[in-house]
């Protein structure tokens, strides 16, 4: 069965600080896909990134970076020099190629608050 | 281009009433999903359509929940005899792809409150 754990319920930082959001996943599939979504107060989930299980290369997009480590089943997300506009709930999600390919399994989310 | 739209955005129902929630996916997207998001939780899968075919309804919590997509575009999620535990945000998502790698694009959700 697939499972995603986001142990950090809420994180508060001061603007310009770096912050890392943790994501640990469980799956029996060898082929799977990991996602991060952002949910601002408006409620709409915004896609940020997708990685497949065969590509462990870290990725950087502007102030965002992602660290995928299969050895620890983790897919962590770092925001560098955080800004108030980064305040939102962030979800990590998993899609299995064989076991559950029709759906995304989400973690419980991490509420990020960036203050001035 | 327009994103996924959902209506109504907010719905208040008395316990026992039937409700219908509408989803307009992005034009041309073959895959459509419904998720339920309880307060403080992540979205949980309800059902999946590929065009007009409902290929997976394993997440529907009871036979009071019913979804349809008769022409392969707009979808309706119907909840009969609503209960308080049905109170949640119902999210619709669509994707132009079919496989597990697909990126799902979400609508703003319908917040259902059952009194």
CSV table of N, CA, C and O in Angstrom, one decimal, chain B residues 6-114:
chain,number,residue,atom,x,y,z
B,6,UNK,N,-15.2,24.7,-10.8
B,6,UNK,CA,-16.1,23.9,-10.0
B,6,UNK,C,-17.3,24.8,-9.5
B,6,UNK,O,-17.0,26.0,-9.1
B,7,UNK,N,-18.5,24.3,-9.4
B,7,UNK,CA,-19.6,25.0,-8.8
B,7,UNK,C,-20.5,24.1,-8.1
B,7,UNK,O,-20.6,22.9,-8.4
B,8,UNK,N,-21.2,24.6,-7.1
B,8,UNK,CA,-20.9,25.9,-6.5
B,8,UNK,C,-19.6,25.9,-5.7
B,8,UNK,O,-19.0,24.8,-5.5
B,9,UNK,N,-19.1,27.1,-5.3
B,9,UNK,CA,-17.9,27.1,-4.5
B,9,UNK,C,-18.2,26.7,-3.0
B,9,UNK,O,-17.4,26.2,-2.3
B,10,UNK,N,-19.4,27.1,-2.6
B,10,UNK,CA,-19.8,26.8,-1.2
B,10,UNK,C,-21.3,26.2,-1.3
B,10,UNK,O,-22.1,26.7,-2.0
B,11,UNK,N,-21.5,25.2,-0.5
B,11,UNK,CA,-22.8,24.6,-0.4
B,11,UNK,C,-23.1,24.2,1.1
B,11,UNK,O,-22.3,23.6,1.7
B,12,UNK,N,-24.2,24.7,1.5
B,12,UNK,CA,-24.7,24.3,2.9
B,12,UNK,C,-26.0,23.5,2.7
B,12,UNK,O,-26.9,23.8,1.9
B,13,UNK,N,-26.0,22.3,3.3
B,13,UNK,CA,-27.1,21.4,3.2
B,13,UNK,C,-27.5,20.9,4.5
B,13,UNK,O,-26.7,20.8,5.5
B,14,UNK,N,-28.8,20.7,4.6
B,14,UNK,CA,-29.3,20.1,5.9
B,14,UNK,C,-29.1,18.6,5.8
B,14,UNK,O,-29.2,18.0,4.7
B,15,UNK,N,-28.9,18.0,6.9
B,15,UNK,CA,-28.7,16.6,6.9
B,15,UNK,C,-29.9,15.9,6.3
B,15,UNK,O,-31.0,16.2,6.6
B,16,UNK,N,-29.6,15.0,5.4
B,16,UNK,CA,-30.6,14.2,4.7
B,16,UNK,C,-30.9,14.7,3.3
B,16,UNK,O,-31.6,14.0,2.5
B,17,UNK,N,-30.4,16.0,3.0
B,17,UNK,CA,-30.6,16.5,1.6
B,17,UNK,C,-29.7,15.9,0.6
B,17,UNK,O,-28.6,15.4,1.0
B,18,UNK,N,-30.1,15.9,-0.6
B,18,UNK,CA,-29.2,15.5,-1.7
B,18,UNK,C,-28.5,16.7,-2.3
B,18,UNK,O,-29.1,17.8,-2.3
B,19,UNK,N,-27.2,16.5,-2.7
B,19,UNK,CA,-26.5,17.6,-3.3
B,19,UNK,C,-25.8,17.2,-4.6
B,19,UNK,O,-25.5,16.0,-4.7
B,20,UNK,N,-25.5,18.1,-5.4
B,20,UNK,CA,-24.9,17.8,-6.7
B,20,UNK,C,-23.8,18.9,-6.9
B,20,UNK,O,-24.0,20.1,-6.9
B,21,UNK,N,-22.6,18.4,-7.1
B,21,UNK,CA,-21.4,19.2,-7.3
B,21,UNK,C,-20.9,19.1,-8.7
B,21,UNK,O,-20.7,18.0,-9.2
B,22,UNK,N,-20.6,20.2,-9.3
B,22,UNK,CA,-20.2,20.2,-10.8
B,22,UNK,C,-18.8,20.5,-11.0
B,22,UNK,O,-18.2,21.3,-10.3
B,23,UNK,N,-18.2,19.8,-12.0
B,23,UNK,CA,-16.8,20.1,-12.3
B,23,UNK,C,-16.7,20.2,-13.8
B,23,UNK,O,-17.1,19.4,-14.6
B,24,UNK,N,-16.0,21.3,-14.3
B,24,UNK,CA,-15.7,21.6,-15.7
B,24,UNK,C,-14.2,21.4,-15.8
B,24,UNK,O,-13.5,22.3,-15.4
B,25,UNK,N,-13.8,20.4,-16.5
B,25,UNK,CA,-12.3,20.2,-16.6
B,25,UNK,C,-11.7,21.1,-17.7
B,25,UNK,O,-12.5,21.7,-18.4
B,26,UNK,N,-10.4,21.1,-17.7
B,26,UNK,CA,-9.8,21.8,-18.8
B,26,UNK,C,-10.1,21.1,-20.1
B,26,UNK,O,-10.2,19.9,-20.2
B,27,UNK,N,-10.4,21.9,-21.1
B,27,UNK,CA,-10.9,21.4,-22.4
B,27,UNK,C,-9.9,20.4,-23.0
B,27,UNK,O,-8.7,20.7,-23.1
B,28,UNK,N,-10.4,19.3,-23.4
B,28,UNK,CA,-9.6,18.3,-24.0
B,28,UNK,C,-8.9,17.3,-23.1
B,28,UNK,O,-8.3,16.3,-23.5
B,29,UNK,N,-9.1,17.5,-21.8
B,29,UNK,CA,-8.5,16.6,-20.8
B,29,UNK,C,-9.3,15.3,-20.7
B,29,UNK,O,-10.5,15.4,-20.4
B,30,UNK,N,-8.7,14.2,-20.9
B,30,UNK,CA,-9.4,12.9,-20.9
B,30,UNK,C,-9.6,12.3,-19.5
B,30,UNK,O,-10.6,11.6,-19.3
B,31,UNK,N,-8.7,12.6,-18.6
B,31,UNK,CA,-8.8,12.1,-17.3
B,31,UNK,C,-9.4,13.1,-16.3
B,31,UNK,O,-9.1,14.3,-16.3
B,32,UNK,N,-10.3,12.6,-15.4
B,32,UNK,CA,-10.9,13.4,-14.5
B,32,UNK,C,-11.0,12.7,-13.1
B,32,UNK,O,-11.3,11.5,-13.1
B,33,UNK,N,-10.7,13.4,-12.1
B,33,UNK,CA,-10.7,12.8,-10.7
B,33,UNK,C,-11.5,13.7,-9.8
B,33,UNK,O,-11.6,14.9,-9.9
B,34,UNK,N,-12.0,13.0,-8.8
B,34,UNK,CA,-12.7,13.6,-7.6
B,34,UNK,C,-11.9,13.2,-6.4
B,34,UNK,O,-11.6,12.0,-6.2
B,35,UNK,N,-11.6,14.2,-5.5
B,35,UNK,CA,-11.0,14.0,-4.2
B,35,UNK,C,-11.8,14.7,-3.1
B,35,UNK,O,-12.5,15.6,-3.4
B,36,UNK,N,-11.7,14.1,-1.9
B,36,UNK,CA,-12.4,14.7,-0.8
B,36,UNK,C,-11.3,15.2,0.2
B,36,UNK,O,-10.4,14.4,0.5
B,37,UNK,N,-11.4,16.4,0.6
B,37,UNK,CA,-10.4,16.9,1.6
B,37,UNK,C,-11.0,17.4,2.8
B,37,UNK,O,-11.7,18.4,2.9
B,38,UNK,N,-10.8,16.7,3.9
B,38,UNK,CA,-11.3,17.0,5.2
B,38,UNK,C,-10.4,18.1,5.8
B,38,UNK,O,-9.3,18.3,5.4
B,39,UNK,N,-10.9,18.9,6.8
B,39,UNK,CA,-10.2,20.0,7.3
B,39,UNK,C,-8.9,19.5,7.9
B,39,UNK,O,-8.8,18.6,8.7
B,40,UNK,N,-7.8,20.2,7.5
B,40,UNK,CA,-6.5,19.8,8.0
B,40,UNK,C,-5.9,18.6,7.5
B,40,UNK,O,-4.8,18.1,8.0
B,41,UNK,N,-6.4,18.0,6.5
B,41,UNK,CA,-5.9,16.8,5.9
B,41,UNK,C,-5.6,17.0,4.4
B,41,UNK,O,-5.9,18.0,3.8
B,42,UNK,N,-4.9,16.0,3.9
B,42,UNK,CA,-4.6,16.0,2.5
B,42,UNK,C,-5.8,15.4,1.7
B,42,UNK,O,-6.7,14.8,2.3
B,43,UNK,N,-5.9,15.8,0.4
B,43,UNK,CA,-7.0,15.2,-0.4
B,43,UNK,C,-7.0,13.7,-0.5
B,43,UNK,O,-5.9,13.1,-0.5
B,44,UNK,N,-8.1,13.1,-0.5
B,44,UNK,CA,-8.2,11.6,-0.6
B,44,UNK,C,-9.1,11.3,-1.8
B,44,UNK,O,-10.1,11.8,-2.1
B,45,UNK,N,-8.6,10.3,-2.6
B,45,UNK,CA,-9.1,9.9,-3.8
B,45,UNK,C,-10.5,9.4,-3.7
B,45,UNK,O,-10.8,8.6,-2.8
B,46,UNK,N,-11.4,9.8,-4.5
B,46,UNK,CA,-12.8,9.2,-4.6
B,46,UNK,C,-13.0,8.4,-5.8
B,46,UNK,O,-13.4,7.2,-5.7
B,47,UNK,N,-12.8,9.0,-7.0
B,47,UNK,CA,-13.1,8.3,-8.2
B,47,UNK,C,-12.4,8.9,-9.4
B,47,UNK,O,-11.9,10.0,-9.3
B,48,UNK,N,-12.3,8.1,-10.5
B,48,UNK,CA,-11.6,8.4,-11.7
B,48,UNK,C,-12.3,8.1,-12.9
B,48,UNK,O,-12.9,7.0,-13.0
B,49,UNK,N,-12.3,9.0,-13.9
B,49,UNK,CA,-12.9,8.8,-15.2
B,49,UNK,C,-11.9,9.0,-16.3
B,49,UNK,O,-11.0,9.8,-16.2
B,50,UNK,N,-12.0,8.1,-17.3
B,50,UNK,CA,-11.2,8.3,-18.5
B,50,UNK,C,-12.3,8.5,-19.6
B,50,UNK,O,-13.0,7.6,-19.9
B,51,UNK,N,-12.3,9.7,-20.1
B,51,UNK,CA,-13.4,10.1,-21.0
B,51,UNK,C,-14.7,9.9,-20.2
B,51,UNK,O,-14.9,10.3,-19.1
B,52,UNK,N,-15.7,9.2,-20.7
B,52,UNK,CA,-17.0,9.0,-20.0
B,52,UNK,C,-17.0,7.7,-19.1
B,52,UNK,O,-18.0,7.5,-18.4
B,53,UNK,N,-16.0,6.9,-19.2
B,53,UNK,CA,-15.9,5.7,-18.5
B,53,UNK,C,-15.4,5.9,-17.1
B,53,UNK,O,-14.3,6.5,-16.9
B,54,UNK,N,-16.1,5.4,-16.1
B,54,UNK,CA,-15.7,5.5,-14.7
B,54,UNK,C,-14.8,4.3,-14.4
B,54,UNK,O,-15.4,3.2,-14.2
B,55,UNK,N,-13.5,4.4,-14.4
B,55,UNK,CA,-12.6,3.3,-14.3
B,55,UNK,C,-12.3,2.9,-12.9
B,55,UNK,O,-11.8,1.8,-12.7
B,56,UNK,N,-12.5,3.8,-12.0
B,56,UNK,CA,-12.1,3.5,-10.6
B,56,UNK,C,-13.0,4.3,-9.7
B,56,UNK,O,-13.0,5.5,-9.8
B,57,UNK,N,-13.7,3.6,-8.9
B,57,UNK,CA,-14.6,4.2,-7.9
B,57,UNK,C,-14.3,3.7,-6.5
B,57,UNK,O,-15.2,3.7,-5.6
B,58,UNK,N,-13.1,3.2,-6.3
B,58,UNK,CA,-12.7,2.5,-5.1
B,58,UNK,C,-12.7,3.4,-3.9
B,58,UNK,O,-12.8,3.0,-2.7
B,59,UNK,N,-12.6,4.7,-4.1
B,59,UNK,CA,-12.5,5.7,-3.0
B,59,UNK,C,-13.9,6.2,-2.5
B,59,UNK,O,-13.9,6.9,-1.5
B,60,UNK,N,-14.9,5.9,-3.2
B,60,UNK,CA,-16.2,6.4,-2.8
B,60,UNK,C,-16.6,5.8,-1.4
B,60,UNK,O,-16.6,4.6,-1.3
B,61,UNK,N,-16.9,6.6,-0.4
B,61,UNK,CA,-17.0,6.1,0.9
B,61,UNK,C,-18.3,5.3,1.2
B,61,UNK,O,-18.3,4.5,2.1
B,62,UNK,N,-19.3,5.5,0.4
B,62,UNK,CA,-20.6,4.7,0.6
B,62,UNK,C,-21.4,4.8,-0.7
B,62,UNK,O,-21.1,5.5,-1.6
B,63,UNK,N,-22.5,4.0,-0.7
B,63,UNK,CA,-23.3,4.0,-1.9
B,63,UNK,C,-24.2,5.3,-2.0
B,63,UNK,O,-25.0,5.4,-2.9
B,64,UNK,N,-24.0,6.2,-1.0
B,64,UNK,CA,-24.7,7.5,-1.2
B,64,UNK,C,-24.0,8.4,-2.1
B,64,UNK,O,-24.5,9.4,-2.5
B,65,UNK,N,-22.7,8.0,-2.5
B,65,UNK,CA,-21.9,8.9,-3.4
B,65,UNK,C,-22.0,8.3,-4.8
B,65,UNK,O,-21.8,7.1,-5.0
B,66,UNK,N,-22.2,9.2,-5.7
B,66,UNK,CA,-22.3,8.7,-7.1
B,66,UNK,C,-21.7,9.8,-8.0
B,66,UNK,O,-22.0,11.0,-7.8
B,67,UNK,N,-21.0,9.4,-9.0
B,67,UNK,CA,-20.4,10.4,-9.9
B,67,UNK,C,-20.7,9.9,-11.4
B,67,UNK,O,-20.8,8.8,-11.7
B,68,UNK,N,-20.7,10.9,-12.2
B,68,UNK,CA,-21.0,10.6,-13.6
B,68,UNK,C,-20.3,11.7,-14.5
B,68,UNK,O,-20.0,12.8,-14.1
B,69,UNK,N,-20.0,11.3,-15.7
B,69,UNK,CA,-19.4,12.1,-16.7
B,69,UNK,C,-19.9,11.7,-18.1
B,69,UNK,O,-19.2,11.1,-18.9
B,70,UNK,N,-21.2,11.9,-18.3
B,70,UNK,CA,-21.8,11.2,-19.5
B,70,UNK,C,-21.3,11.5,-20.9
B,70,UNK,O,-21.4,10.7,-21.7
B,71,UNK,N,-20.7,12.7,-21.1
B,71,UNK,CA,-20.2,13.0,-22.4
B,71,UNK,C,-18.7,13.2,-22.4
B,71,UNK,O,-18.2,13.7,-23.4
B,72,UNK,N,-18.1,12.8,-21.3
B,72,UNK,CA,-16.7,12.8,-21.3
B,72,UNK,C,-16.1,14.2,-21.1
B,72,UNK,O,-14.9,14.4,-21.3
B,73,UNK,N,-16.9,15.1,-20.6
B,73,UNK,CA,-16.3,16.4,-20.3
B,73,UNK,C,-16.8,16.8,-18.9
B,73,UNK,O,-16.1,16.4,-17.9
B,74,UNK,N,-17.9,17.5,-18.7
B,74,UNK,CA,-18.4,17.9,-17.4
B,74,UNK,C,-18.7,16.7,-16.6
B,74,UNK,O,-19.2,15.7,-17.1
B,75,UNK,N,-18.4,16.8,-15.3
B,75,UNK,CA,-18.7,15.7,-14.3
B,75,UNK,C,-19.5,16.3,-13.2
B,75,UNK,O,-19.4,17.4,-12.8
B,76,UNK,N,-20.3,15.4,-12.6
B,76,UNK,CA,-21.1,15.7,-11.5
B,76,UNK,C,-20.9,14.7,-10.4
B,76,UNK,O,-21.0,13.5,-10.7
B,77,UNK,N,-20.7,15.2,-9.2
B,77,UNK,CA,-20.6,14.3,-8.0
B,77,UNK,C,-21.9,14.5,-7.2
B,77,UNK,O,-22.1,15.6,-6.8
B,78,UNK,N,-22.6,13.5,-7.0
B,78,UNK,CA,-23.9,13.6,-6.3
B,78,UNK,C,-23.7,12.8,-4.9
B,78,UNK,O,-23.2,11.7,-4.9
B,79,UNK,N,-24.2,13.5,-3.9
B,79,UNK,CA,-24.2,12.8,-2.6
B,79,UNK,C,-25.7,12.8,-2.1
B,79,UNK,O,-26.4,13.8,-2.0
B,80,UNK,N,-26.2,11.6,-1.9
B,80,UNK,CA,-27.6,11.5,-1.4
B,80,UNK,C,-27.6,11.4,0.1
B,80,UNK,O,-26.7,10.9,0.7
B,81,UNK,N,-28.7,11.9,0.6
B,81,UNK,CA,-29.0,11.8,2.1
B,81,UNK,C,-27.7,12.2,2.8
B,81,UNK,O,-27.2,11.5,3.6
B,82,UNK,N,-27.3,13.5,2.6
B,82,UNK,CA,-26.0,13.9,3.2
B,82,UNK,C,-26.0,13.7,4.7
B,82,UNK,O,-27.1,13.9,5.4
B,83,UNK,N,-24.8,13.4,5.2
B,83,UNK,CA,-24.6,13.3,6.7
B,83,UNK,C,-23.5,14.3,7.1
B,83,UNK,O,-22.8,14.8,6.2
B,84,UNK,N,-23.4,14.6,8.4
B,84,UNK,CA,-22.5,15.6,8.9
B,84,UNK,C,-21.1,15.2,8.5
B,84,UNK,O,-20.2,16.0,8.2
B,85,UNK,N,-20.8,13.9,8.5
B,85,UNK,CA,-19.4,13.5,8.1
B,85,UNK,C,-19.0,13.7,6.7
B,85,UNK,O,-17.9,13.6,6.3
B,86,UNK,N,-20.0,14.1,5.9
B,86,UNK,CA,-19.7,14.4,4.5
B,86,UNK,C,-19.2,15.8,4.3
B,86,UNK,O,-18.7,16.2,3.2
B,87,UNK,N,-19.2,16.6,5.4
B,87,UNK,CA,-18.7,18.0,5.3
B,87,UNK,C,-17.2,17.9,5.0
B,87,UNK,O,-16.4,17.3,5.7
B,88,UNK,N,-16.8,18.6,3.9
B,88,UNK,CA,-15.4,18.6,3.5
B,88,UNK,C,-15.4,19.5,2.2
B,88,UNK,O,-16.4,20.0,1.8
B,89,UNK,N,-14.1,19.6,1.7
B,89,UNK,CA,-14.0,20.3,0.4
B,89,UNK,C,-13.8,19.2,-0.6
B,89,UNK,O,-13.1,18.2,-0.4
B,90,UNK,N,-14.6,19.3,-1.7
B,90,UNK,CA,-14.5,18.3,-2.8
B,90,UNK,C,-13.8,19.0,-3.9
B,90,UNK,O,-14.2,20.0,-4.5
B,91,UNK,N,-12.7,18.3,-4.3
B,91,UNK,CA,-11.8,18.8,-5.3
B,91,UNK,C,-11.9,18.0,-6.6
B,91,UNK,O,-12.0,16.7,-6.5
B,92,UNK,N,-11.9,18.7,-7.7
B,92,UNK,CA,-11.9,18.0,-9.0
B,92,UNK,C,-10.6,18.3,-9.6
B,92,UNK,O,-10.0,19.4,-9.5
B,93,UNK,N,-10.1,17.3,-10.4
B,93,UNK,CA,-8.8,17.5,-11.1
B,93,UNK,C,-8.9,16.9,-12.5
B,93,UNK,O,-9.7,15.9,-12.7
B,94,UNK,N,-8.2,17.4,-13.4
B,94,UNK,CA,-8.2,16.8,-14.7
B,94,UNK,C,-6.8,16.7,-15.3
B,94,UNK,O,-5.8,17.4,-14.8
B,95,UNK,N,-6.6,15.9,-16.3
B,95,UNK,CA,-5.3,15.7,-16.8
B,95,UNK,C,-5.4,15.3,-18.3
B,95,UNK,O,-6.4,14.6,-18.7
B,96,UNK,N,-4.5,15.7,-19.1
B,96,UNK,CA,-4.6,15.4,-20.6
B,96,UNK,C,-4.0,14.0,-20.8
B,96,UNK,O,-4.2,13.4,-21.9
B,97,UNK,N,-3.3,13.4,-19.8
B,97,UNK,CA,-2.6,12.1,-20.0
B,97,UNK,C,-3.4,11.0,-19.3
B,97,UNK,O,-4.3,11.3,-18.5
B,98,UNK,N,-3.0,9.8,-19.5
B,98,UNK,CA,-3.7,8.6,-18.9
B,98,UNK,C,-2.9,7.9,-17.9
B,98,UNK,O,-3.4,7.2,-17.1
B,99,UNK,N,-1.6,7.9,-17.9
B,99,UNK,CA,-0.8,7.1,-17.1
B,99,UNK,C,-0.5,7.7,-15.7
B,99,UNK,O,-0.9,8.8,-15.4
B,100,UNK,N,0.2,6.9,-14.8
B,100,UNK,CA,0.4,7.3,-13.4
B,100,UNK,C,1.3,8.5,-13.3
B,100,UNK,O,1.4,9.1,-12.3
B,101,UNK,N,2.0,8.8,-14.4
B,101,UNK,CA,2.9,10.0,-14.4
B,101,UNK,C,2.2,11.3,-14.6
B,101,UNK,O,2.8,12.4,-14.5
B,102,UNK,N,0.9,11.2,-15.0
B,102,UNK,CA,0.2,12.4,-15.4
B,102,UNK,C,0.2,13.5,-14.3
B,102,UNK,O,0.1,13.2,-13.1
B,103,UNK,N,0.3,14.7,-14.7
B,103,UNK,CA,0.1,15.8,-13.8
B,103,UNK,C,-1.4,16.2,-13.7
B,103,UNK,O,-2.0,16.3,-14.7
B,104,UNK,N,-1.9,16.2,-12.5
B,104,UNK,CA,-3.3,16.6,-12.3
B,104,UNK,C,-3.4,18.0,-12.0
B,104,UNK,O,-2.7,18.5,-11.1
B,105,UNK,N,-4.4,18.7,-12.7
B,105,UNK,CA,-4.6,20.1,-12.4
B,105,UNK,C,-5.9,20.2,-11.7
B,105,UNK,O,-6.9,19.7,-12.2
B,106,UNK,N,-5.9,21.0,-10.6
B,106,UNK,CA,-7.0,21.0,-9.7
B,106,UNK,C,-7.9,22.2,-9.8
B,106,UNK,O,-7.3,23.3,-10.1
B,107,UNK,N,-9.1,22.1,-9.5
B,107,UNK,CA,-10.0,23.2,-9.4
B,107,UNK,C,-10.0,23.8,-8.0
B,107,UNK,O,-9.3,23.3,-7.1
B,108,UNK,N,-10.8,24.9,-7.8
B,108,UNK,CA,-10.8,25.5,-6.5
B,108,UNK,C,-11.5,24.8,-5.4
B,108,UNK,O,-11.4,25.1,-4.2
B,109,UNK,N,-12.3,23.8,-5.8
B,109,UNK,CA,-13.0,23.0,-4.8
B,109,UNK,C,-14.4,23.5,-4.5
B,109,UNK,O,-14.7,24.7,-4.7
B,110,UNK,N,-15.3,22.7,-4.0
B,110,UNK,CA,-16.6,23.0,-3.4
B,110,UNK,C,-16.5,22.7,-1.9
B,110,UNK,O,-16.3,21.5,-1.6
B,111,UNK,N,-16.8,23.7,-1.1
B,111,UNK,CA,-16.8,23.4,0.3
B,111,UNK,C,-18.2,23.1,0.7
B,111,UNK,O,-19.1,23.9,0.6
B,112,UNK,N,-18.4,21.9,1.1
B,112,UNK,CA,-19.8,21.4,1.6
B,112,UNK,C,-19.8,21.4,3.1
B,112,UNK,O,-19.0,20.8,3.7
B,113,UNK,N,-20.9,22.0,3.6
B,113,UNK,CA,-21.1,22.0,5.0
B,113,UNK,C,-22.5,21.4,5.2
B,113,UNK,O,-23.5,21.8,4.7
B,114,UNK,N,-22.5,20.3,6.0
B,114,UNK,CA,-23.8,19.6,6.3
B,114,UNK,C,-24.2,19.9,7.7
B,114,UNK,O,-23.4,19.6,8.7
